[in-house]
Coordinates of C-alpha atoms and ligand atoms in Angstrom, one line a residue:
M153 CA -0.3 0.3 -0.2
A154 CA 2.0 3.3 -1.4
A155 CA 0.2 4.8 -3.6
S156 CA -3.4 5.3 -1.2
E157 CA -1.2 6.4 1.1
A158 CA -1.2 9.8 -1.0
V159 CA -5.0 9.6 0.4
T160 CA -5.0 9.1 4.3
D161 CA -1.6 12.3 3.7
A162 CA -4.7 13.9 2.3
L163 CA -6.7 13.6 5.6
R164 CA -3.5 13.8 7.8
E165 CA -3.1 17.1 6.1
L166 CA -6.3 18.7 7.0
H167 CA -6.0 17.3 10.2
A168 CA -2.6 19.1 11.2
R169 CA -4.4 22.2 9.5
Y170 CA -7.7 21.9 11.6
A171 CA -6.0 20.2 15.4
G172 CA -5.3 23.6 16.8
V173 CA -8.5 25.6 16.0
R174 CA -9.1 26.3 19.5
G175 CA -13.1 27.7 19.5
G176 CA -16.0 26.0 20.4
R177 CA -17.6 24.2 24.2
R178 CA -18.1 20.3 24.9
A179 CA -21.6 19.9 25.5
D180 CA -22.6 19.9 29.4
Y181 CA -26.0 19.9 29.8
I182 CA -25.6 15.5 29.5
P183 CA -22.4 15.9 32.2
Q184 CA -20.6 12.9 31.1
L185 CA -19.8 14.9 27.7
A186 CA -18.4 17.2 29.1
R187 CA -15.6 14.9 30.8
S188 CA -14.3 14.3 26.6
D189 CA -11.0 14.9 25.9
P190 CA -11.3 18.0 23.8
D191 CA -7.9 17.6 22.2
A192 CA -8.8 14.4 20.3
F193 CA -9.7 14.6 16.6
G194 CA -10.3 12.2 14.3
I195 CA -11.1 12.2 10.5
A196 CA -12.4 9.3 8.1
L197 CA -13.0 8.3 5.0
V198 CA -15.1 5.6 3.4
S199 CA -15.3 4.8 -0.5
M200 CA -17.7 3.4 -2.7
D201 CA -15.1 0.1 -2.7
G202 CA -15.1 0.1 0.8
H203 CA -11.2 1.5 1.6
C204 CA -10.7 2.7 4.8
Y205 CA -8.6 6.0 4.9
S206 CA -7.9 8.1 8.6
A207 CA -6.0 9.8 10.1
G208 CA -5.5 11.8 14.0
A209 CA -7.9 9.6 16.5
A210 CA -10.2 8.4 14.6
D211 CA -10.4 5.1 16.4
A212 CA -11.4 6.7 19.0
A213 CA -14.8 5.5 20.8
F214 CA -17.9 8.2 21.3
T215 CA -21.4 7.8 21.3
L216 CA -23.8 8.8 18.4
Q217 CA -25.7 11.4 19.8
S218 CA -27.9 13.2 17.0
V219 CA -25.8 11.3 14.6
S220 CA -28.0 8.2 15.4
K221 CA -30.9 9.7 13.8
P222 CA -31.1 9.2 10.2
F223 CA -29.9 6.0 10.5
V224 CA -32.9 5.2 13.1
Y225 CA -35.3 7.2 10.4
A226 CA -34.1 4.9 7.9
L227 CA -35.2 1.8 9.8
A228 CA -38.3 3.3 10.3
L229 CA -38.8 4.1 6.5
S230 CA -37.6 0.4 6.1
T231 CA -40.1 -1.5 8.1
L232 CA -43.4 1.4 7.5
G233 CA -42.5 2.8 4.1
L234 CA -42.3 6.7 3.7
D235 CA -46.3 7.3 3.9
E236 CA -47.1 6.1 7.0
V237 CA -43.1 7.4 8.8
S238 CA -44.4 10.5 7.0
R239 CA -47.8 10.6 9.1
W240 CA -46.3 11.1 12.3
V241 CA -43.2 13.2 11.2
G242 CA -42.7 15.6 8.2
A243 CA -39.5 16.9 6.3
E244 CA -39.0 20.2 6.5
P245 CA -36.4 22.3 8.0
S246 CA -37.0 23.5 11.3
G247 CA -34.7 26.5 11.4
E248 CA -34.7 26.4 14.7
A249 CA -32.6 24.3 17.2
F250 CA -32.2 20.5 17.9
N251 CA -33.9 20.3 21.3
A252 CA -36.9 23.4 20.5
I253 CA -40.6 22.2 21.8
S254 CA -42.3 23.5 18.0
L255 CA -44.6 21.0 16.2
E256 CA -46.3 22.2 13.0
P257 CA -49.4 24.1 14.3
R258 CA -52.3 21.8 12.5
T259 CA -51.2 18.4 12.6
G260 CA -48.8 18.7 16.0
R261 CA -46.8 16.8 13.7
P262 CA -42.5 17.4 14.8
A263 CA -41.1 19.1 11.9
N264 CA -38.4 16.5 10.9
A265 CA -36.8 13.4 12.1
M266 CA -33.3 14.9 12.5
V267 CA -34.9 17.5 15.7
N268 CA -35.2 15.9 19.2
A269 CA -38.9 15.7 18.8
G270 CA -39.2 14.2 15.5
A271 CA -36.5 11.8 16.5
I272 CA -38.1 10.8 19.7
V273 CA -41.4 10.2 17.0
T274 CA -39.0 8.0 14.4
T275 CA -37.6 5.4 17.4
A276 CA -41.2 5.3 18.4
L277 CA -42.1 4.1 14.7
V278 CA -39.9 0.6 15.2
P279 CA -41.8 -1.8 16.2
D280 CA -41.3 -3.0 19.8
R281 CA -42.2 -6.7 19.8
A282 CA -41.7 -9.4 22.5
A283 CA -39.3 -11.4 20.1
V284 CA -37.1 -8.4 18.9
P285 CA -37.6 -5.2 21.8
A286 CA -36.9 -1.8 19.7
F287 CA -33.9 -1.0 20.9
T288 CA -32.6 -4.4 19.9
A289 CA -33.3 -3.8 16.2
V290 CA -32.2 -0.2 16.1
L291 CA -28.8 -1.7 18.1
S292 CA -28.5 -3.9 15.1
C293 CA -29.7 -1.5 12.4
L294 CA -26.7 0.6 13.6
S295 CA -24.7 -2.2 13.5
R296 CA -25.3 -3.3 10.5
F297 CA -24.6 0.1 9.1
A298 CA -21.5 0.1 10.5
G299 CA -20.3 -3.1 9.4
R300 CA -19.9 -4.8 13.1
R301 CA -21.5 -5.2 16.6
L302 CA -21.5 -1.9 18.8
D303 CA -22.3 -1.4 21.8
V304 CA -24.3 0.9 24.4
D305 CA -21.6 3.5 27.1
E306 CA -24.1 2.7 30.1
D307 CA -22.5 5.6 32.2
V308 CA -23.5 8.4 28.9
Y309 CA -27.0 6.2 28.8
R310 CA -27.5 7.0 32.7
S311 CA -25.7 10.8 32.9
E312 CA -28.4 11.4 30.1
A313 CA -31.1 9.7 31.6
S314 CA -31.0 11.1 34.7
T315 CA -31.2 14.9 33.3
G316 CA -32.6 14.3 30.5
D317 CA -36.1 16.1 31.9
R318 CA -36.5 18.2 28.1
N319 CA -37.0 15.4 26.3
R320 CA -39.1 13.5 28.5
A321 CA -41.2 17.1 28.4
L322 CA -41.3 17.2 24.1
A323 CA -42.5 13.2 24.3
Y324 CA -45.4 14.0 26.8
L325 CA -46.0 17.1 24.5
L326 CA -46.4 15.1 21.8
R327 CA -48.0 12.6 23.6
S328 CA -51.1 14.8 23.9
T329 CA -50.6 16.0 20.9
G330 CA -51.6 12.7 19.3
T331 CA -48.2 12.4 17.7
L332 CA -46.8 9.4 19.9
P333 CA -47.8 5.7 19.1
V334 CA -46.2 4.5 22.2
D335 CA -45.8 5.7 26.3
P336 CA -43.3 8.5 26.6
V337 CA -41.5 7.5 28.7
A338 CA -40.4 4.3 27.0
A339 CA -40.2 6.4 24.0
V340 CA -37.5 8.9 25.5
D341 CA -36.1 5.6 27.0
T342 CA -35.0 3.9 23.3
Y343 CA -34.0 7.0 22.5
F344 CA -31.4 8.1 25.3
R345 CA -29.8 4.0 24.2
Q346 CA -30.0 5.1 20.6
C347 CA -27.9 8.7 21.1
A348 CA -25.5 6.4 23.8
V349 CA -24.6 3.8 21.1
R350 CA -20.5 3.5 21.0
A351 CA -18.4 4.1 17.4
T352 CA -15.8 5.5 16.4
A353 CA -14.7 8.0 13.5
V354 CA -14.1 5.1 10.7
D355 CA -17.2 3.7 12.1
L356 CA -19.2 6.5 11.1
A357 CA -17.9 6.9 8.4
V358 CA -18.6 3.8 7.1
M359 CA -22.1 4.2 8.5
A360 CA -22.5 7.6 6.3
A361 CA -21.1 5.3 3.5
T362 CA -23.6 3.1 3.0
L363 CA -26.0 5.9 2.4
A364 CA -23.9 7.0 -0.3
H365 CA -23.3 4.0 -1.7
G366 CA -27.1 3.2 -2.4
G367 CA -27.6 1.3 1.3
V368 CA -25.4 -1.2 0.3
N369 CA -22.6 -1.7 3.2
P370 CA -19.6 -1.3 0.7
V371 CA -17.3 -2.9 3.5
T372 CA -19.4 -5.6 4.4
G373 CA -21.9 -5.7 1.5
E374 CA -24.5 -6.4 3.2
T375 CA -27.5 -4.8 1.8
V376 CA -29.1 -2.7 4.6
V377 CA -31.6 -0.8 3.5
S378 CA -32.8 -0.1 -0.3
T379 CA -31.6 2.2 -2.9
E380 CA -34.4 4.2 -2.2
V381 CA -34.5 4.8 1.7
A382 CA -30.6 5.5 1.3
A383 CA -31.9 8.7 -1.0
Q384 CA -34.9 9.1 1.3
V385 CA -32.7 9.7 4.3
L386 CA -29.6 12.3 2.5
S387 CA -32.1 13.7 1.4
V388 CA -33.7 14.6 5.0
M389 CA -29.8 14.9 6.1
A390 CA -29.0 18.0 3.1
T391 CA -31.9 20.2 4.0
C392 CA -32.0 19.5 7.9
G393 CA -29.2 18.0 9.2
M394 CA -27.5 20.3 10.5
Y395 CA -30.7 21.6 12.8
D396 CA -30.4 26.0 12.4
A397 CA -27.5 25.7 10.3
S398 CA -28.5 23.4 7.5
G399 CA -29.5 25.9 4.9
E400 CA -26.1 27.8 5.4
W401 CA -24.3 23.8 5.7
L402 CA -25.7 22.6 1.9
L403 CA -25.4 26.2 0.5
R404 CA -21.3 25.8 1.2
V405 CA -20.5 22.8 2.1
G406 CA -22.9 20.9 -0.5
L407 CA -23.6 17.8 1.5
P408 CA -25.7 15.4 3.2
A409 CA -24.5 15.8 6.7
K410 CA -25.0 15.1 10.5
S411 CA -24.1 16.1 13.6
G412 CA -23.9 15.4 17.4
V413 CA -23.4 16.8 20.4
S414 CA -20.7 14.0 21.7
G415 CA -18.6 16.0 18.9
G416 CA -19.5 13.7 15.8
L417 CA -19.8 14.6 11.9
I418 CA -20.7 12.8 8.9
A419 CA -21.2 13.8 5.5
A420 CA -22.6 11.8 2.5
G421 CA -21.1 12.2 -1.4
P422 CA -23.6 10.4 -2.6
A423 CA -21.8 7.4 -5.1
R424 CA -18.7 8.7 -3.9
F425 CA -18.1 8.3 -0.4
G426 CA -18.7 8.4 3.7
L427 CA -16.6 10.9 5.7
A428 CA -16.8 11.5 9.4
T429 CA -14.9 13.4 12.4
Y430 CA -14.6 13.7 16.1
S431 CA -14.3 17.1 17.5
T432 CA -15.6 17.4 20.6
P433 CA -15.5 21.6 20.8
L434 CA -19.5 22.2 19.4
D435 CA -20.6 25.9 17.6
A436 CA -23.7 27.2 19.2
A437 CA -25.7 25.3 16.3
G438 CA -24.4 22.4 18.6
T439 CA -21.4 21.5 15.8
S440 CA -17.9 20.3 15.7
V441 CA -15.5 23.4 15.8
R442 CA -13.1 21.4 14.4
G443 CA -15.5 18.9 12.3
S444 CA -17.1 21.2 10.7
A445 CA -13.9 23.6 9.8
A446 CA -12.5 20.3 7.9
I447 CA -14.9 18.7 5.9
G448 CA -16.1 22.4 4.5
A449 CA -12.7 22.8 3.6
L450 CA -12.3 19.3 1.9
S451 CA -15.8 19.8 -0.1
E452 CA -14.1 23.3 -1.3
R453 CA -10.5 21.7 -2.3
L454 CA -12.0 18.7 -4.2
G455 CA -14.8 20.5 -5.2
L456 CA -17.4 18.0 -3.6
H457 CA -20.7 20.1 -3.3
L458 CA -23.5 18.4 -4.2
M459 CA -24.6 21.0 -6.8
R460 CA -21.4 21.0 -8.5
N461 CA -21.8 18.3 -11.3
P462 CA -19.2 15.6 -11.1
A463 CA -20.4 14.0 -14.4
L464 CA -17.9 15.2 -17.0
P465 CA -19.4 16.3 -20.2
G466 CA -18.6 14.6 -23.1
S467 CA -16.7 11.4 -21.9
T468 CA -19.7 9.2 -22.9
V469 CA -19.2 9.4 -26.7
T470 CA -16.4 9.1 -28.2
L471 CA -16.2 9.1 -31.9
V472 CA -19.2 10.7 -33.9
T473 CA -17.9 10.8 -37.4
T474 CA -18.4 8.8 -41.1
A475 CA -17.2 5.6 -42.3
D476 CA -15.7 7.1 -44.8
V477 CA -12.9 8.4 -42.7
L478 CA -12.6 5.8 -40.6
P479 CA -8.7 4.4 -41.7
S480 CA -10.0 1.1 -42.0
A481 CA -12.3 3.0 -45.4
P482 CA -11.5 1.2 -48.8
S483 CA -10.0 3.8 -51.1
G484 CA -12.8 3.2 -53.8
R485 CA -14.9 6.5 -55.0
R486 CA -18.1 4.3 -55.0
E487 CA -17.1 2.9 -51.9
R488 CA -16.1 6.3 -49.9
A489 CA -19.5 7.5 -51.4
L490 CA -21.5 5.2 -49.7
R491 CA -19.6 5.3 -47.0
E492 CA -20.3 8.9 -46.3
R493 CA -23.9 8.3 -45.8
V494 CA -23.1 5.8 -42.6
G495 CA -22.4 7.3 -39.3
V496 CA -20.2 6.1 -36.3
V497 CA -20.7 6.4 -33.2
A498 CA -19.4 4.8 -30.3
A499 CA -19.9 5.4 -26.7
Q500 CA -18.1 4.1 -23.5
G501 CA -18.5 3.5 -20.1
A502 CA -21.5 3.5 -17.9
L503 CA -24.9 4.4 -19.4
D504 CA -27.4 6.4 -17.3
C505 CA -30.3 8.5 -18.3
T506 CA -27.6 11.9 -19.3
A507 CA -25.5 9.5 -21.2
A508 CA -27.9 7.7 -23.3
E509 CA -29.0 11.3 -23.9
R510 CA -25.4 12.3 -24.8
V511 CA -25.6 9.1 -27.5
L512 CA -29.1 9.9 -29.0
Y513 CA -27.6 13.3 -30.0
A514 CA -24.9 11.8 -31.4
L515 CA -26.5 9.2 -33.4
D516 CA -28.6 12.7 -35.2
E517 CA -25.2 14.0 -35.7
T518 CA -23.5 11.8 -37.8
G519 CA -26.7 13.2 -40.2
P520 CA -30.1 13.0 -40.4
E521 CA -30.3 11.5 -44.5
R522 CA -33.3 9.6 -45.0
A523 CA -31.8 6.7 -46.4
G524 CA -28.8 6.6 -44.9
A525 CA -27.3 4.4 -41.9
V526 CA -25.7 4.3 -38.8
V527 CA -23.8 1.8 -36.4
L528 CA -23.9 2.1 -33.1
D529 CA -20.3 1.0 -31.4
L530 CA -21.1 -0.4 -27.7
R531 CA -18.0 -2.3 -27.0
E532 CA -16.5 -0.1 -24.7
V533 CA -20.0 0.5 -22.9
T534 CA -19.4 -1.0 -19.1
G535 CA -23.3 -1.2 -18.8
A536 CA -26.4 1.0 -18.8
D537 CA -29.2 1.5 -16.1
S538 CA -32.6 0.6 -17.1
V539 CA -33.4 4.5 -18.2
A540 CA -30.7 4.4 -20.3
L541 CA -32.2 1.1 -22.0
A542 CA -35.1 2.8 -22.4
L543 CA -34.3 5.6 -24.5
L544 CA -31.7 4.3 -26.5
H545 CA -34.7 1.5 -27.5
A546 CA -36.4 4.7 -27.8
G547 CA -34.0 6.6 -30.3
L548 CA -33.4 3.8 -32.1
A549 CA -36.9 3.1 -32.9
R550 CA -37.3 6.7 -33.8
L551 CA -34.1 6.4 -36.4
A552 CA -36.1 3.6 -37.9
Q553 CA -39.1 5.3 -38.5
D554 CA -37.5 8.2 -39.5
G555 CA -35.7 5.8 -42.7
R556 CA -32.2 5.7 -41.1
R557 CA -31.1 2.2 -41.0
A558 CA -29.3 1.4 -37.8
A559 CA -27.1 -1.9 -36.6
V560 CA -24.8 -2.3 -33.4
V561 CA -21.6 -3.4 -32.4
D562 CA -22.7 -5.0 -29.3
P563 CA -20.8 -8.5 -28.6
G564 CA -21.4 -8.0 -24.9
D565 CA -25.3 -7.7 -25.2
R566 CA -25.0 -4.5 -23.6
L567 CA -28.2 -3.1 -25.4
G568 CA -30.6 -6.1 -23.6
P569 CA -31.8 -9.0 -24.9
P570 CA -32.7 -9.5 -28.6
D571 CA -35.8 -9.9 -28.2
L572 CA -36.5 -6.9 -26.1
V573 CA -34.9 -4.9 -28.5
R574 CA -36.8 -5.8 -31.1
E575 CA -40.2 -5.6 -29.2
R576 CA -39.2 -2.2 -28.1
T577 CA -37.5 -0.5 -31.2
G578 CA -39.6 -2.6 -33.7
Q579 CA -36.8 -4.0 -35.6
D580 CA -34.3 -6.5 -35.9
L581 CA -31.6 -4.6 -35.0
P582 CA -28.0 -6.6 -36.9
R583 CA -26.0 -7.0 -34.3
F584 CA -22.0 -7.3 -35.1
G585 CA -18.9 -8.2 -33.2
S586 CA -17.0 -5.8 -35.0
R587 CA -17.0 -2.4 -36.3
E588 CA -16.1 -3.1 -39.6
E589 CA -18.4 -5.5 -40.5
A590 CA -21.4 -3.2 -39.3
V591 CA -19.9 -0.7 -41.5
E592 CA -19.6 -3.5 -44.2
R593 CA -23.2 -4.3 -44.0
C594 CA -24.4 -0.5 -43.5
A595 CA -22.4 0.1 -46.7
Q596 CA -24.0 -2.3 -48.5
A597 CA -27.1 -1.2 -47.2
V598 CA -26.8 1.7 -48.4
A599 CA -26.2 0.8 -51.9
G600 CA -29.2 -0.9 -51.9
P601 CA -30.5 -4.2 -54.1
G602 CA -27.8 -4.5 -57.7
Ligands
LIG78 N1 -29.1 13.0 23.3 C1 -29.5 14.5 22.3 C2 -30.1 14.8 22.7 O1 -31.4 14.7 22.7 C3 -28.6 14.1 21.2 C4 -28.8 16.0 20.9 C5 -27.8 16.0 19.4 O2 -26.6 15.2 19.1 O3 -27.8 17.4 19.3 O4 -30.2 15.8 23.2

C-alpha cells in the first residue's frame, strides 16, 4: 500500500491544519459528555469500494448522539414506508435548535426526523415486539450500517437519562397532541439508549458510506436498506441534518450531513464516499467546530459540492463521424461515397439517462439523411441502467421511423436481449462483433439491391 497512502496524507494534512483550532465548547447538559477529551480529533473517509482512510483519533470511541437519527429514520422508513412515517414526522427544515419545542400547528407533527422531537417519534415508530424489542432492532440496524457489532456506553446513557427532562417534556407534549404512538417514558428511554450507542469516526464513515452507496455497506457488502430509503434519508440530512445551520451548510459545503452533540459529524457524497470527524468542542448550532471546518475545507478543495455536477460532459461519446473517414475505409470512389452515408458513433462507460441522451444526440449528429445508416459501437460500454436502455431503444425506434438504418456493435449484449430490443425498437436490429463488419453491412444496405 503505497500509492493510496496519498489519500491518507491528504487527510493527515487536513488533520494537522485544523487540530490547533480552538473555539467551541463541549456539550455539558449531558454531564458525562463534558468529560470528553477536547483535543481528540479524528477524520475518516470510506470509498464506495470499501477502502478506508483515516487520520488522528479516528479509532477513539464516543457516543453517536444525534448522528444516530438518520440511521433510525432509515430503519423506520424500511419498516413502515415513507407514507406511513410521514404521517408521524415531517420533512421540512425547522430553522430551530435541536431541542426546540415546536410542532406543526395543524397536525402536531414534529418538523423532521433530525430534531429531537422528530427523532423521538421516529424511534417510537420502530416496532417493539417480545421477540425483537425496539432497542434490539435499533442496535442491530446501527451495527449493520457500521459493519460491526456496536454497544452502549452505559455511563453516558445513565447521565442523559438522569438529566434529560427536556426530551421527556417533548415526549409528553407529543403524546398530548396524539403524535407519539407509544408511551412517552418508553419512547424516551429507547431514544436515550440509541444516542448512547458507541462508535468511532471510522465506524461513522462506514455508516455514511453505506447511505452514499445506495444502502449497501461497501465494507461488508450487506444490503442494509433499499436504494430508495438511502436516498430519502440523504435528502432529509441535506435539508435538516444541521439543525438551524442546515441552509448555510448546504450552501457552503453542499453535502448531506448530520452533527451530534458528542462531537461526531458525518457527511456523505452520494455514490462517492462517506466522511466522518470526531472533535468535541461545538459551535452555537451544536456542530463540531474542527469537524465542520475540516469537512468544509475538504469539500471546497476537492469540489465535492452536490450542486457541482461531477459527471464530465463528453466522456460518454468517444467518436462521432462517418465511415468514409475511418482508417479502415477502402480507397475506391464508389465505396467512399457509400460510406459517407454511414454514420459511426462509439460510446464508453456506464450509461445512465444523461449518458444515453448524449449517445442519441451523437447519432443525430452523424447525419439526418433519410435512407442513410448509422453504426452504434457499444464495445466499450460497461453497463446501462434501465432508464438508459429505455431511452436508447426509443431513440433507435425513432431513427427507424425516420428511415435511417441502424446496426450495433454489441458483443456484450449491452443493449439487452434481442427479443426485448425487437419489441422496443420495432425492428431486428443487426448486431455485430466488430465495427468493420457493421460498417460493411450498412454500406451494402445503403447501396440498395444491385
Ligand atoms: N441525545 C441528545 C439530545 O437528545 C442528542 C442531541 C444532538 O446530538 O444534537 O439532547
